[in-house]
mmCIF file of C-alpha atoms in Angstrom:
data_model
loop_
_atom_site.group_PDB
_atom_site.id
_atom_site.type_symbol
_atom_site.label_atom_id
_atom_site.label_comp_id
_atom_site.label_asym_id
_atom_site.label_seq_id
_atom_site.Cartn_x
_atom_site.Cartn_y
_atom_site.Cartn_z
ATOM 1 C CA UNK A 1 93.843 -35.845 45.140
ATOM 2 C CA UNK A 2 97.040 -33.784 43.739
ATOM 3 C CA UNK A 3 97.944 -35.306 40.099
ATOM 4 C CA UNK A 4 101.703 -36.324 41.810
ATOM 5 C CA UNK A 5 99.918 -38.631 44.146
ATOM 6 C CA UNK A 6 97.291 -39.631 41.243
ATOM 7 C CA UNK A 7 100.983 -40.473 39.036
ATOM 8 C CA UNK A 8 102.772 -42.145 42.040
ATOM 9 C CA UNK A 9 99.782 -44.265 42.438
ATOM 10 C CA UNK A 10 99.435 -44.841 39.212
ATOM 11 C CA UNK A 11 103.008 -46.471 38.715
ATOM 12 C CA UNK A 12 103.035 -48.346 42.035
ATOM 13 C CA UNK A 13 100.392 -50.499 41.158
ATOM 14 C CA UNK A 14 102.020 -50.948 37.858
ATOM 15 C CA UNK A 15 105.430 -51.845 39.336
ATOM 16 C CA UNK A 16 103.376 -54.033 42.089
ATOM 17 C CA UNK A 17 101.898 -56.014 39.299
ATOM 18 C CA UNK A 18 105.181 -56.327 37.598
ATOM 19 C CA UNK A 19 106.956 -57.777 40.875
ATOM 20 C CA UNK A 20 103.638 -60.249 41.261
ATOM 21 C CA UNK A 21 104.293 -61.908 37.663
ATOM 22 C CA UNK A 22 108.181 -62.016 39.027
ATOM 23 C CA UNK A 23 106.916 -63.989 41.862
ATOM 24 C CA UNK A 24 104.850 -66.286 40.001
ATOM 25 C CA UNK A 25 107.233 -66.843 37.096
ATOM 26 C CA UNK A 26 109.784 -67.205 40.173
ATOM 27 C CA UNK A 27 107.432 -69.747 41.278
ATOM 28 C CA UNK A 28 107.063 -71.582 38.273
ATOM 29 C CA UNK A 29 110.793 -71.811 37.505
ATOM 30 C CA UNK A 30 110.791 -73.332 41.427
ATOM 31 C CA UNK A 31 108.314 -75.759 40.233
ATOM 32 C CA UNK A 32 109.563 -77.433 36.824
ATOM 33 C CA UNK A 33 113.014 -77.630 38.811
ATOM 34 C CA UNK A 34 111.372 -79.806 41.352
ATOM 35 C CA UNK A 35 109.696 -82.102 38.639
ATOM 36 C CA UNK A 36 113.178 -82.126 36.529
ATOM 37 C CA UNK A 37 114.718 -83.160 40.018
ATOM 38 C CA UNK A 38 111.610 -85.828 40.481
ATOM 39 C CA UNK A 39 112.447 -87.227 36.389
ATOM 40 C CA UNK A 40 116.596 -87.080 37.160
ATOM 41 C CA UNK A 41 115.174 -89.892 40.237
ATOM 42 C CA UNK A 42 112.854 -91.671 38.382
ATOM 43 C CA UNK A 43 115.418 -92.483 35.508
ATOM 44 C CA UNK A 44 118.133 -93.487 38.127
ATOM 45 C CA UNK A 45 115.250 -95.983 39.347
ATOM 46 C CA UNK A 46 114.375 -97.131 36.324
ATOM 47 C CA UNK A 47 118.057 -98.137 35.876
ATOM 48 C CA UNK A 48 118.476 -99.855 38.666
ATOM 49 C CA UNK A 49 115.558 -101.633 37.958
ATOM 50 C CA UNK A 50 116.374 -102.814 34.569
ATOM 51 C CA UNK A 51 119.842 -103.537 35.272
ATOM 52 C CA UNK A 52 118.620 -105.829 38.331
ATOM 53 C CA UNK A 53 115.908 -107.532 35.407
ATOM 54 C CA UNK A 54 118.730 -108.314 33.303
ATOM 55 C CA UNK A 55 120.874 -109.891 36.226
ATOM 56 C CA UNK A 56 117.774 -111.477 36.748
ATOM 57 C CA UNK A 57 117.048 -112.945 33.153
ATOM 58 C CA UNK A 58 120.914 -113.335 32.431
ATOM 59 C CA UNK A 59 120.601 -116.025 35.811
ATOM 60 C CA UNK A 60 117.614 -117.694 34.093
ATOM 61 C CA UNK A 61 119.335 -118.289 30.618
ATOM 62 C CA UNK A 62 122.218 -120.174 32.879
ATOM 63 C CA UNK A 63 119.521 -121.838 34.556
ATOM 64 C CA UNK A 64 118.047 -123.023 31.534
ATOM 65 C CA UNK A 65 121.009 -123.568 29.446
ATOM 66 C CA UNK A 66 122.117 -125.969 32.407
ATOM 67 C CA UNK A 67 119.134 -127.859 32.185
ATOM 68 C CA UNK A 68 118.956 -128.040 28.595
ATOM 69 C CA UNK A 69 122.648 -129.530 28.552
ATOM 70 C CA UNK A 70 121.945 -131.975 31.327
ATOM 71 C CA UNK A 71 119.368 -133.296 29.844
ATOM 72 C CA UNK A 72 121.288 -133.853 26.358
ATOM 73 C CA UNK A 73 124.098 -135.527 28.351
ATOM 74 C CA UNK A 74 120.990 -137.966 29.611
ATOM 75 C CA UNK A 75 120.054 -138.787 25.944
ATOM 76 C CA UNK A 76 123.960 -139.266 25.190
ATOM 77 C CA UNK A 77 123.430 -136.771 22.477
ATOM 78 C CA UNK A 78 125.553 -133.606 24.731
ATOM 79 C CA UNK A 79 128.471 -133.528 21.988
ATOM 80 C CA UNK A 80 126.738 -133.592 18.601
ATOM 81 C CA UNK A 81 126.725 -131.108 16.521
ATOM 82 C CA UNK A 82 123.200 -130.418 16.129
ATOM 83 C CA UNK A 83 123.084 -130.568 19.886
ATOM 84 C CA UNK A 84 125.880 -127.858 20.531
ATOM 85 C CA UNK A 85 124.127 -125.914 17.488
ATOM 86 C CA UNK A 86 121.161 -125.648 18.947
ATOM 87 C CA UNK A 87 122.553 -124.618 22.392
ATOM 88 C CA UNK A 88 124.488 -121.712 20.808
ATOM 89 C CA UNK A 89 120.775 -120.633 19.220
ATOM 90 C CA UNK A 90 119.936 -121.098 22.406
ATOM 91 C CA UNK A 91 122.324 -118.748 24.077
ATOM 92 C CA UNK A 92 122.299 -116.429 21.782
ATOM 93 C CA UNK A 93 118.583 -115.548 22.281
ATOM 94 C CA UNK A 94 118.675 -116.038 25.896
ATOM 95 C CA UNK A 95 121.741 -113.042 24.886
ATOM 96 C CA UNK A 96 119.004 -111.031 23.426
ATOM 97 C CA UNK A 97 116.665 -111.309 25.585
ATOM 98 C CA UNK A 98 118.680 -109.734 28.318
ATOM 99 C CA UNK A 99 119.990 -107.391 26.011
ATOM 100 C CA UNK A 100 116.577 -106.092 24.819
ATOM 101 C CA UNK A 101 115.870 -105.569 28.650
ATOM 102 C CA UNK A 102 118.503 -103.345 28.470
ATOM 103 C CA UNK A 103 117.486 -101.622 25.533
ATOM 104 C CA UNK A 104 114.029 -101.097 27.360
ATOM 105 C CA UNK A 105 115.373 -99.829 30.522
ATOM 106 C CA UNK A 106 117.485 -97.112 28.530
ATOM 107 C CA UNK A 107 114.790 -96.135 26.534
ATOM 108 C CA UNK A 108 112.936 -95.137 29.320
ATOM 109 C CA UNK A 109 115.676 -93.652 31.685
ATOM 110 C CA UNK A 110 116.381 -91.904 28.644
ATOM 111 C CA UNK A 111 112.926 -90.373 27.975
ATOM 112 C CA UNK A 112 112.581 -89.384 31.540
ATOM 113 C CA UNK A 113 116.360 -87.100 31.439
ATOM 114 C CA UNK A 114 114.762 -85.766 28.164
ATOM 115 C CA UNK A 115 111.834 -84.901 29.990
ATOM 116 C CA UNK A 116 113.554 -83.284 32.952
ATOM 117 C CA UNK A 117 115.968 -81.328 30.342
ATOM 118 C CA UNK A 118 112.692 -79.952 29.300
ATOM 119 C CA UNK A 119 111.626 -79.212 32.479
ATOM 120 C CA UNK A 120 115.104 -77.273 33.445
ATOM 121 C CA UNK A 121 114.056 -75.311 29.837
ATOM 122 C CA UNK A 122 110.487 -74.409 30.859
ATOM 123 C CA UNK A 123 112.064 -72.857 34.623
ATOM 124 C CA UNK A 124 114.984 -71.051 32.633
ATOM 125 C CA UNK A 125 112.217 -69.526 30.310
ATOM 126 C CA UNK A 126 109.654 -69.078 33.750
ATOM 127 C CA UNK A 127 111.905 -67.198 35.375
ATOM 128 C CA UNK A 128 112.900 -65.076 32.497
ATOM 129 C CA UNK A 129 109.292 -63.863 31.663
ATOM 130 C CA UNK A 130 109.326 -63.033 35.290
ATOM 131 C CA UNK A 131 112.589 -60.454 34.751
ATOM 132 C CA UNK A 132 111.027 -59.088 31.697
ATOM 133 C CA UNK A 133 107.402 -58.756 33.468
ATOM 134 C CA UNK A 134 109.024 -56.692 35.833
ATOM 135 C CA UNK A 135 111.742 -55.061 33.875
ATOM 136 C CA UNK A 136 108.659 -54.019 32.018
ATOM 137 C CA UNK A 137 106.431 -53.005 34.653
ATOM 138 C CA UNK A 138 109.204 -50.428 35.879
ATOM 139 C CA UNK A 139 108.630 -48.947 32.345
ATOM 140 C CA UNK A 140 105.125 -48.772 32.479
ATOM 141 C CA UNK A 141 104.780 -47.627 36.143
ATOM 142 C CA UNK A 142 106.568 -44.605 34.803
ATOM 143 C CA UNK A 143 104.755 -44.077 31.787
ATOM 144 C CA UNK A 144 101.460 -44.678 33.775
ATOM 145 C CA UNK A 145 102.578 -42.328 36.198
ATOM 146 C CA UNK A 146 103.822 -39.760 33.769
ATOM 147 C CA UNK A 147 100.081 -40.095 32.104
ATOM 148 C CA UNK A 148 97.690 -40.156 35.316
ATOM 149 C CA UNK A 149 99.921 -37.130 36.400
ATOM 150 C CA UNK A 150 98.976 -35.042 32.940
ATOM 151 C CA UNK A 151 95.371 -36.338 33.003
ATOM 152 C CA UNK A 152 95.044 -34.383 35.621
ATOM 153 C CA UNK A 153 96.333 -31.584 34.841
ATOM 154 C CA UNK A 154 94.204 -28.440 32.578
ATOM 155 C CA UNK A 155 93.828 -28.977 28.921
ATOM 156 C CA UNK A 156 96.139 -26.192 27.363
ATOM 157 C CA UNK A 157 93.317 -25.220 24.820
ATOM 158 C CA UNK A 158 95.211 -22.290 23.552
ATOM 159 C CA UNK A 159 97.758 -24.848 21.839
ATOM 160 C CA UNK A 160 94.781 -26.145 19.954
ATOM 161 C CA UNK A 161 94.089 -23.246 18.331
ATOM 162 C CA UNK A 162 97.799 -22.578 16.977
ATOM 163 C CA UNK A 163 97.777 -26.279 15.647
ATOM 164 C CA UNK A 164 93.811 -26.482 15.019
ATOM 165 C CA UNK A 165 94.792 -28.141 11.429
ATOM 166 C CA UNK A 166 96.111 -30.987 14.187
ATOM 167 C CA UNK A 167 93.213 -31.563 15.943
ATOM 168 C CA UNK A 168 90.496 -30.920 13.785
ATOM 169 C CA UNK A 169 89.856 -27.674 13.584
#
């Protein structure tokens, strides 16, 4: 085989290797974009979800503040002040409650955008090392071409004697 088809070889497979880690880190960027998508949906959910709890739990306090007042108009004791104290308590940590549902819910929805942010990180970096695989594989086709091609060729022995101090000699 002629050393130009030994060099052209040579850097092909280089540059071939180079586009296959483009691919894959094209790939991979493809992939974390598709679980940052899947997060983005899950904290929408999990908002929903939460705010429908606190609808929920917001419906029970009135429930149960009703009932609570009700039966302090039965015992004729509806417009004391301990009575109207203690419903304000009351409604304040019903209040709470609901509010730390909200709390909850955010945390979460929150954790899961952080989490696809990451994700949209790890495909911007993927698909970078990628480039640079490639970008870098074009270099070292050439160089690996450039070296297979004077591996081949005869070993210029008479340089070694002018510069024997250089190798050796």
């Amino acid at each position: 085989m002629s050393a130009g088809v030994m060099g052209g070889l040579a850097a092909a497979q280089t540059v071939i290797g180079g586009y296959q880690a483009y691919r894959q880190g094209k790939a991979q960027a493809e992939a974390y974009n598709a679980n940052a998508d899947i997060l983005r949906r899950n904290a929408r959910q999990v908002r929903l979800e939460g705010a429908r709890n606190e609808d929920i739990q917001r419906a029970e306090n009135r429930q149960q503040l009703a009932e609570t007042r009700a039966l302090m108009s039965e015992m004729g004791v509806a417009d004391s002040a301990t009575t109207i104290g203690a419903l304000a308590q009351n409604a304040a940590n019903a209040e709470q409650n609901a509010l730390n549902i909200r709390y909850q819910t955010e945390t979460a929805a929150r954790n899961y955008m952080q989490q696809a942010s990451d994700m949209n990180f790890y495909a911007r970096q993927a698909k970078k090392q990628g480039k640079n695989a490639f970008r870098m594989s074009l270099l070292s086709g050439a160089a690996n071409g450039v070296a297979a091609y004077r591996a081949s060729q005869p070993v210029d022995t008479e340089g070694q004697k002018e510069f024997s101090w250089l190798f050796g000699g």
